[in-house]
Amino acid sequence: MPKTTYIIAGDIGGTNSRFSLHLPGQSDPLLTHIYPNEEALQNSPGAYHHATLKPYLEKCLAEVEDWIGMGEDALLSQVQIVACLATAGPVKTDNTVFMTNLGSGCTIDGNEIETCQDGLLSLVVRCKLVNDFVGQGYGALDLDLDKEAVELVAGSKAKIDSLGPKVCVGAGTGLGECFLTKSSLSPELGYECYPSEGGHVDFVPRGALEVELLDFLKAKFNCPNRVSVERVVSGRGLANVYEFLAQKFPERVDKAIHEEFLSAGDQQGRVVGVNSGKEGSLTAQAAHIMFASYGAEVGNASLKFIPTGGMFVTGGLTPKNIGLIEGEDSPFMKAYLDKGRLNPLLDTVPIFAVMTEDIGLRGARVCAERVSFLLSKMLSVE
């Protein structure tokens, strides 16, 4: 008797691990749960999957109605799980990833998870690891563009080419980029997503003040020749820009905000963002510079890939700062559309701001669905 397959999607960041359980073909989760990584790893001395995935499966057994009715013994004999974990680190070809920002450094091994026979972990027959931004790319395929995205250029939905490349660029803690392509010879196979380190291309100043910003960043990070655009376009980048402005214009510093900034640790970017609505402030100017640089980089990516299937502006900073992104007079769109003689090419690119932040988890589900489909085909041949 064939086993019933379930899907587990995971979005594994440095701070939290998010899991959701699904039936194949169903986007609505049966159960979603978030584990703070530091607490989970402290409580379990074993491998990562013993600290998070195992307790999640136990939680599913205790709370998912179908599993409760089945009981553990029947579950182990009648159910199999296909999982995909989107991880904040470079995934190797051997299906492993070392996450430097997980605890004191932690390896997640998909093959080890597949072969683990520790209780409910034995349900997992396939576990695919993907880069977290690859997860965002696949998540873009799961979007409801009418409800979960904003057209940044009018008519973008109507422009989408069903065979055209897609690109995601998203600023959050860092700056991520990925691209997706579909074979024109076998379009039924769907889109395949590929990782990129485009967030680490050179930052290019767009004015005299930004030339000074570049010099400041080169000195700060001891890089005599260049710095990455991520040093400007990210949460940490926003903090860098404010720090530069505070040094250049000390007479304009708001002392209360500056003291909060100095004591905020890795949350300095949040302090700047929260206070960026104050007209004429350094925080507002920092946000303007950052989002103009963001728009310029998204425009660069559009020129490189010509994503007629859609350019998706994702990341945690997008929905929180849509006022600086949306509209032809926003700093983002002004810079995006400032491509000189190549401006007409951008008219062919549909562009959207993604307003949901669970896109990485949803992309992991899309990946797991694909693995599940291939597994079912292999089993049917056997």
GROMACS .gro file of C-alpha atoms in nm:
model
  382
    1MET     CA    1   0.000   0.000   0.000
    2PRO     CA    2   0.154   0.335  -0.102
    3LYS     CA    3   0.231   0.579   0.174
    4THR     CA    4   0.063   0.918   0.208
    5THR     CA    5   0.306   1.199   0.129
    6TYR     CA    6   0.322   1.525   0.322
    7ILE     CA    7   0.534   1.832   0.248
    8ILE     CA    8   0.746   2.023   0.499
    9ALA     CA    9   0.878   2.365   0.403
   10GLY     CA   10   1.145   2.533   0.614
   11ASP     CA   11   1.289   2.885   0.612
   12ILE     CA   12   1.608   2.871   0.818
   13GLY     CA   13   1.754   3.208   0.912
   14GLY     CA   14   2.019   3.306   1.160
   15THR     CA   15   1.760   3.396   1.425
   16ASN     CA   16   1.459   3.172   1.364
   17SER     CA   17   1.358   2.849   1.192
   18ARG     CA   18   1.011   2.853   1.037
   19PHE     CA   19   0.838   2.530   0.937
   20SER     CA   20   0.505   2.455   0.770
   21LEU     CA   21   0.333   2.123   0.698
   22HIS     CA   22   0.127   2.076   0.381
   23LEU     CA   23  -0.053   1.817   0.179
   24PRO     CA   24   0.081   1.806  -0.178
   25GLY     CA   25  -0.087   2.063  -0.399
   26GLN     CA   26  -0.221   2.266  -0.106
   27SER     CA   27  -0.063   2.601  -0.026
   28ASP     CA   28  -0.254   2.646   0.301
   29PRO     CA   29  -0.047   2.493   0.583
   30LEU     CA   30  -0.179   2.233   0.824
   31LEU     CA   31   0.054   2.372   1.090
   32THR     CA   32   0.315   2.649   1.097
   33HIS     CA   33   0.559   2.705   1.381
   34ILE     CA   34   0.865   2.921   1.449
   35TYR     CA   35   1.160   2.810   1.663
   36PRO     CA   36   1.413   3.062   1.799
   37ASN     CA   37   1.740   2.899   1.694
   38GLU     CA   38   1.952   3.001   1.991
   39GLU     CA   39   1.705   2.854   2.241
   40ALA     CA   40   1.648   2.539   2.035
   41LEU     CA   41   2.019   2.466   1.988
   42GLN     CA   42   2.090   2.521   2.358
   43ASN     CA   43   1.820   2.274   2.458
   44SER     CA   44   1.937   2.003   2.217
   45PRO     CA   45   2.308   1.914   2.198
   46GLY     CA   46   2.258   1.703   1.883
   47ALA     CA   47   2.251   1.800   1.516
   48TYR     CA   48   2.036   2.085   1.391
   49HIS     CA   49   1.748   1.860   1.285
   50HIS     CA   50   1.725   1.709   1.633
   51ALA     CA   51   1.693   2.061   1.778
   52THR     CA   52   1.420   2.192   1.547
   53LEU     CA   53   1.276   1.951   1.291
   54LYS     CA   54   1.220   1.667   1.538
   55PRO     CA   55   1.022   1.879   1.788
   56TYR     CA   56   0.827   2.025   1.496
   57LEU     CA   57   0.724   1.676   1.384
   58GLU     CA   58   0.627   1.594   1.741
   59LYS     CA   59   0.418   1.912   1.750
   60CYS     CA   60   0.247   1.805   1.427
   61LEU     CA   61   0.162   1.467   1.583
   62ALA     CA   62   0.009   1.646   1.882
   63GLU     CA   63  -0.185   1.913   1.687
   64VAL     CA   64  -0.260   1.808   1.326
   65GLU     CA   65  -0.599   1.639   1.327
   66ASP     CA   66  -0.523   1.365   1.074
   67TRP     CA   67  -0.203   1.275   1.255
   68ILE     CA   68  -0.368   1.268   1.596
   69GLY     CA   69  -0.629   1.023   1.470
   70MET     CA   70  -0.363   0.804   1.314
   71GLY     CA   71  -0.130   0.775   1.613
   72GLU     CA   72   0.249   0.742   1.605
   73ASP     CA   73   0.276   0.373   1.511
   74ALA     CA   74   0.039   0.405   1.216
   75LEU     CA   75   0.202   0.731   1.114
   76LEU     CA   76   0.545   0.569   1.092
   77SER     CA   77   0.413   0.292   0.866
   78GLN     CA   78   0.172   0.492   0.649
   79VAL     CA   79   0.327   0.839   0.598
   80GLN     CA   80   0.636   0.978   0.428
   81ILE     CA   81   0.761   1.336   0.420
   82VAL     CA   82   0.938   1.533   0.150
   83ALA     CA   83   1.108   1.844   0.290
   84CYS     CA   84   1.283   2.148   0.150
   85LEU     CA   85   1.476   2.384   0.374
   86ALA     CA   86   1.569   2.730   0.246
   87THR     CA   87   1.885   2.821   0.436
   88ALA     CA   88   2.073   3.149   0.485
   89GLY     CA   89   2.402   3.020   0.349
   90PRO     CA   90   2.572   2.876   0.038
   91VAL     CA   91   2.438   2.525  -0.029
   92LYS     CA   92   2.700   2.281  -0.157
   93THR     CA   93   2.642   2.024  -0.429
   94ASP     CA   94   2.645   1.749  -0.164
   95ASN     CA   95   2.321   1.890  -0.015
   96THR     CA   96   2.488   2.048   0.290
   97VAL     CA   97   2.523   2.403   0.414
   98PHE     CA   98   2.737   2.560   0.684
   99MET     CA   99   2.553   2.853   0.840
  100THR     CA  100   2.795   3.091   1.005
  101ASN     CA  101   2.511   3.291   1.164
  102LEU     CA  102   2.341   2.989   1.324
  103GLY     CA  103   2.466   2.958   1.681
  104SER     CA  104   2.845   2.950   1.679
  105GLY     CA  105   2.832   2.801   1.328
  106CYS     CA  106   2.625   2.499   1.231
  107THR     CA  107   2.614   2.246   0.947
  108ILE     CA  108   2.279   2.128   0.814
  109ASP     CA  109   2.305   1.804   0.617
  110GLY     CA  110   2.007   1.709   0.402
  111ASN     CA  111   2.141   1.359   0.343
  112GLU     CA  112   2.180   1.299   0.715
  113ILE     CA  113   1.821   1.408   0.769
  114GLU     CA  114   1.702   1.163   0.501
  115THR     CA  115   1.878   0.869   0.665
  116CYS     CA  116   1.802   0.959   1.027
  117GLN     CA  117   1.595   0.694   1.203
  118ASP     CA  118   1.538   0.882   1.528
  119GLY     CA  119   1.166   0.860   1.595
  120LEU     CA  120   0.950   1.078   1.371
  121LEU     CA  121   1.255   1.199   1.179
  122SER     CA  122   1.245   0.863   1.000
  123LEU     CA  123   0.936   0.992   0.816
  124VAL     CA  124   1.157   1.223   0.607
  125VAL     CA  125   1.251   1.039   0.288
  126ARG     CA  126   1.380   1.341   0.094
  127CYS     CA  127   1.529   1.667   0.226
  128LYS     CA  128   1.647   1.921  -0.029
  129LEU     CA  129   1.848   2.223   0.083
  130VAL     CA  130   1.839   2.546  -0.116
  131ASN     CA  131   1.981   2.893  -0.059
  132ASP     CA  132   1.732   3.120   0.115
  133PHE     CA  133   1.714   3.359  -0.176
  134VAL     CA  134   1.656   3.072  -0.417
  135GLY     CA  135   1.361   3.004  -0.188
  136GLN     CA  136   1.244   3.360  -0.247
  137GLY     CA  137   1.275   3.307  -0.621
  138TYR     CA  138   1.053   3.000  -0.613
  139GLY     CA  139   0.821   3.186  -0.378
  140ALA     CA  140   0.768   3.447  -0.649
  141LEU     CA  141   0.597   3.172  -0.850
  142ASP     CA  142   0.342   3.135  -0.570
  143LEU     CA  143   0.237   3.501  -0.550
  144ASP     CA  144  -0.112   3.637  -0.604
  145LEU     CA  145  -0.010   3.948  -0.795
  146ASP     CA  146  -0.352   4.107  -0.741
  147LYS     CA  147  -0.334   4.082  -0.362
  148GLU     CA  148   0.031   4.039  -0.263
  149ALA     CA  149   0.223   4.270  -0.495
  150VAL     CA  150   0.218   4.629  -0.616
  151GLU     CA  151   0.281   4.722  -0.978
  152LEU     CA  152   0.567   4.970  -0.981
  153VAL     CA  153   0.504   5.045  -1.347
  154ALA     CA  154   0.143   5.059  -1.460
  155GLY     CA  155   0.036   4.766  -1.674
  156SER     CA  156   0.310   4.534  -1.548
  157LYS     CA  157   0.079   4.234  -1.508
  158ALA     CA  158  -0.030   4.261  -1.871
  159LYS     CA  159   0.334   4.273  -1.987
  160ILE     CA  160   0.440   3.940  -1.832
  161ASP     CA  161   0.592   3.701  -2.087
  162SER     CA  162   0.516   3.344  -1.978
  163LEU     CA  163   0.851   3.226  -2.119
  164GLY     CA  164   1.056   3.526  -2.005
  165PRO     CA  165   1.321   3.523  -1.731
  166LYS     CA  166   1.222   3.631  -1.381
  167VAL     CA  167   1.447   3.810  -1.131
  168CYS     CA  168   1.420   3.876  -0.759
  169VAL     CA  169   1.618   4.148  -0.583
  170GLY     CA  170   1.551   4.191  -0.214
  171ALA     CA  171   1.700   4.405   0.061
  172GLY     CA  172   1.675   4.293   0.421
  173THR     CA  173   1.962   4.220   0.657
  174GLY     CA  174   2.168   4.190   0.338
  175LEU     CA  175   2.097   4.224  -0.035
  176GLY     CA  176   1.992   3.908  -0.219
  177GLU     CA  177   1.950   3.845  -0.590
  178CYS     CA  178   1.845   3.542  -0.795
  179PHE     CA  179   1.705   3.466  -1.139
  180LEU     CA  180   1.469   3.208  -1.287
  181THR     CA  181   1.448   3.071  -1.641
  182LYS     CA  182   1.216   2.839  -1.830
  183SER     CA  183   1.308   2.623  -2.128
  184SER     CA  184   1.134   2.735  -2.446
  185LEU     CA  185   1.169   2.375  -2.569
  186SER     CA  186   1.006   2.218  -2.261
  187PRO     CA  187   0.805   2.494  -2.090
  188GLU     CA  188   0.593   2.237  -1.910
  189LEU     CA  189   0.890   2.174  -1.679
  190GLY     CA  190   0.840   2.521  -1.530
  191TYR     CA  191   1.092   2.767  -1.396
  192GLU     CA  192   1.428   2.677  -1.246
  193CYS     CA  193   1.584   2.921  -1.000
  194TYR     CA  194   1.956   2.998  -0.975
  195PRO     CA  195   2.144   3.173  -0.694
  196SER     CA  196   2.351   3.486  -0.748
  197GLU     CA  197   2.590   3.704  -0.550
  198GLY     CA  198   2.470   4.013  -0.733
  199GLY     CA  199   2.430   4.193  -0.402
  200HIS     CA  200   2.810   4.211  -0.385
  201VAL     CA  201   2.871   4.394  -0.712
  202ASP     CA  202   3.041   4.733  -0.681
  203PHE     CA  203   2.852   5.023  -0.527
  204VAL     CA  204   2.852   5.305  -0.783
  205PRO     CA  205   2.793   5.664  -0.659
  206ARG     CA  206   2.530   5.865  -0.845
  207GLY     CA  207   2.632   6.211  -0.721
  208ALA     CA  208   2.900   6.408  -0.539
  209LEU     CA  209   2.770   6.325  -0.190
  210GLU     CA  210   2.769   5.955  -0.273
  211VAL     CA  211   3.129   5.980  -0.394
  212GLU     CA  212   3.213   6.095  -0.041
  213LEU     CA  213   3.000   5.809   0.096
  214LEU     CA  214   3.202   5.563  -0.111
  215ASP     CA  215   3.529   5.702   0.025
  216PHE     CA  216   3.389   5.676   0.380
  217LEU     CA  217   3.288   5.312   0.327
  218LYS     CA  218   3.621   5.219   0.170
  219ALA     CA  219   3.798   5.354   0.477
  220LYS     CA  220   3.552   5.195   0.722
  221PHE     CA  221   3.580   4.848   0.570
  222ASN     CA  222   3.948   4.874   0.471
  223CYS     CA  223   3.872   4.823   0.102
  224PRO     CA  224   4.097   5.061  -0.094
  225ASN     CA  225   3.938   5.005  -0.436
  226ARG     CA  226   3.567   4.923  -0.399
  227VAL     CA  227   3.281   4.825  -0.168
  228SER     CA  228   2.976   4.607  -0.232
  229VAL     CA  229   2.642   4.766  -0.306
  230GLU     CA  230   2.511   4.566  -0.007
  231ARG     CA  231   2.713   4.805   0.214
  232VAL     CA  232   2.451   5.065   0.117
  233VAL     CA  233   2.142   4.868   0.011
  234SER     CA  234   2.040   4.667   0.317
  235GLY     CA  235   1.940   4.719   0.678
  236ARG     CA  236   2.307   4.735   0.772
  237GLY     CA  237   2.367   4.957   0.471
  238LEU     CA  238   2.108   5.206   0.593
  239ALA     CA  239   2.304   5.229   0.918
  240ASN     CA  240   2.627   5.285   0.723
  241VAL     CA  241   2.471   5.571   0.526
  242TYR     CA  242   2.339   5.739   0.841
  243GLU     CA  243   2.678   5.702   1.012
  244PHE     CA  244   2.842   5.879   0.718
  245LEU     CA  245   2.587   6.161   0.720
  246ALA     CA  246   2.617   6.208   1.096
  247GLN     CA  247   2.993   6.244   1.058
  248LYS     CA  248   2.965   6.488   0.767
  249PHE     CA  249   2.682   6.700   0.910
  250PRO     CA  250   2.729   6.694   1.291
  251GLU     CA  251   2.522   7.011   1.330
  252ARG     CA  252   2.214   6.826   1.200
  253VAL     CA  253   2.239   6.529   1.436
  254ASP     CA  254   1.933   6.464   1.652
  255LYS     CA  255   2.098   6.373   1.982
  256ALA     CA  256   1.820   6.147   2.109
  257ILE     CA  257   1.807   5.946   1.786
  258HIS     CA  258   2.186   5.934   1.764
  259GLU     CA  259   2.221   5.799   2.116
  260GLU     CA  260   1.962   5.533   2.040
  261PHE     CA  261   2.150   5.451   1.718
  262LEU     CA  262   2.484   5.414   1.897
  263SER     CA  263   2.339   5.174   2.155
  264ALA     CA  264   2.132   4.966   1.911
  265GLY     CA  265   2.399   4.708   1.814
  266ASP     CA  266   2.290   4.512   1.506
  267GLN     CA  267   1.954   4.695   1.512
  268GLN     CA  268   2.100   5.029   1.404
  269GLY     CA  269   1.934   5.008   1.064
  270ARG     CA  270   1.595   4.965   1.232
  271VAL     CA  271   1.653   5.281   1.438
  272VAL     CA  272   1.725   5.478   1.121
  273GLY     CA  273   1.426   5.330   0.941
  274VAL     CA  274   1.181   5.397   1.223
  275ASN     CA  275   1.288   5.763   1.229
  276SER     CA  276   1.316   5.813   0.852
  277GLY     CA  277   0.980   5.988   0.829
  278LYS     CA  278   1.109   6.302   1.002
  279GLU     CA  279   1.122   6.572   0.735
  280GLY     CA  280   1.470   6.718   0.679
  281SER     CA  281   1.638   6.477   0.920
  282LEU     CA  282   1.958   6.284   0.862
  283THR     CA  283   1.757   5.962   0.899
  284ALA     CA  284   1.526   6.072   0.616
  285GLN     CA  285   1.824   6.162   0.399
  286ALA     CA  286   1.990   5.827   0.472
  287ALA     CA  287   1.673   5.642   0.367
  288HIS     CA  288   1.650   5.850   0.048
  289ILE     CA  289   2.010   5.764  -0.047
  290MET     CA  290   1.963   5.397   0.033
  291PHE     CA  291   1.641   5.357  -0.164
  292ALA     CA  292   1.778   5.549  -0.461
  293SER     CA  293   2.074   5.309  -0.462
  294TYR     CA  294   1.828   5.019  -0.428
  295GLY     CA  295   1.635   5.137  -0.733
  296ALA     CA  296   1.957   5.184  -0.930
  297GLU     CA  297   2.068   4.827  -0.855
  298VAL     CA  298   1.728   4.684  -0.945
  299GLY     CA  299   1.753   4.876  -1.271
  300ASN     CA  300   2.101   4.732  -1.330
  301ALA     CA  301   1.964   4.380  -1.277
  302SER     CA  302   1.682   4.452  -1.523
  303LEU     CA  303   1.934   4.557  -1.786
  304LYS     CA  304   2.146   4.246  -1.727
  305PHE     CA  305   1.869   3.988  -1.732
  306ILE     CA  306   1.584   4.165  -1.923
  307PRO     CA  307   1.331   3.983  -1.701
  308THR     CA  308   1.022   4.001  -1.923
  309GLY     CA  309   0.871   3.736  -1.694
  310GLY     CA  310   0.884   3.984  -1.408
  311MET     CA  311   1.121   4.176  -1.181
  312PHE     CA  312   1.020   4.117  -0.819
  313VAL     CA  313   1.142   4.354  -0.547
  314THR     CA  314   1.131   4.138  -0.236
  315GLY     CA  315   1.297   4.142   0.106
  316GLY     CA  316   1.185   4.266   0.444
  317LEU     CA  317   1.256   4.634   0.368
  318THR     CA  318   1.015   4.647   0.073
  319PRO     CA  319   0.672   4.630   0.242
  320LYS     CA  320   0.796   4.839   0.536
  321ASN     CA  321   0.909   5.123   0.308
  322ILE     CA  322   0.673   5.107   0.013
  323GLY     CA  323   0.633   5.486   0.025
  324LEU     CA  324   0.998   5.524  -0.078
  325ILE     CA  325   0.960   5.265  -0.356
  326GLU     CA  326   0.621   5.317  -0.517
  327GLY     CA  327   0.546   5.610  -0.750
  328GLU     CA  328   0.740   5.769  -1.036
  329ASP     CA  329   0.867   6.044  -0.803
  330SER     CA  330   0.998   5.803  -0.535
  331PRO     CA  331   1.376   5.786  -0.490
  332PHE     CA  332   1.363   5.417  -0.586
  333MET     CA  333   1.175   5.460  -0.916
  334LYS     CA  334   1.362   5.774  -1.018
  335ALA     CA  335   1.690   5.584  -0.995
  336TYR     CA  336   1.544   5.266  -1.146
  337LEU     CA  337   1.431   5.452  -1.457
  338ASP     CA  338   1.750   5.659  -1.490
  339LYS     CA  339   1.926   5.440  -1.746
  340GLY     CA  340   1.985   5.690  -2.027
  341ARG     CA  341   1.953   5.549  -2.375
  342LEU     CA  342   1.850   5.208  -2.234
  343ASN     CA  343   1.534   5.345  -2.071
  344PRO     CA  344   1.312   5.205  -2.351
  345LEU     CA  345   1.433   4.855  -2.263
  346LEU     CA  346   1.298   4.896  -1.908
  347ASP     CA  347   0.955   4.962  -2.058
  348THR     CA  348   0.944   4.591  -2.153
  349VAL     CA  349   1.009   4.475  -1.795
  350PRO     CA  350   0.712   4.410  -1.563
  351ILE     CA  351   0.815   4.518  -1.212
  352PHE     CA  352   0.645   4.447  -0.879
  353ALA     CA  353   0.701   4.525  -0.513
  354VAL     CA  354   0.626   4.212  -0.311
  355MET     CA  355   0.424   4.297  -0.002
  356THR     CA  356   0.436   3.963   0.180
  357GLU     CA  357   0.731   3.849   0.390
  358ASP     CA  358   0.670   3.470   0.390
  359ILE     CA  359   0.790   3.429   0.033
  360GLY     CA  360   1.097   3.223   0.136
  361LEU     CA  361   0.886   2.966   0.322
  362ARG     CA  362   0.645   2.948   0.031
  363GLY     CA  363   0.933   2.896  -0.209
  364ALA     CA  364   1.058   2.606   0.001
  365ARG     CA  365   0.713   2.451  -0.034
  366VAL     CA  366   0.726   2.494  -0.413
  367CYS     CA  367   1.066   2.318  -0.417
  368ALA     CA  368   0.939   2.035  -0.198
  369GLU     CA  369   0.639   1.991  -0.427
  370ARG     CA  370   0.875   1.941  -0.720
  371VAL     CA  371   1.084   1.687  -0.532
  372SER     CA  372   0.766   1.505  -0.427
  373PHE     CA  373   0.647   1.491  -0.789
  374LEU     CA  374   0.978   1.343  -0.906
  375LEU     CA  375   0.973   1.092  -0.622
  376SER     CA  376   0.622   0.977  -0.714
  377LYS     CA  377   0.730   0.931  -1.077
  378MET     CA  378   1.029   0.723  -0.972
  379LEU     CA  379   0.813   0.504  -0.748
  380SER     CA  380   0.555   0.454  -1.023
  381VAL     CA  381   0.830   0.330  -1.259
  382GLU     CA  382   0.951   0.085  -0.997
   0.00000   0.00000   0.00000
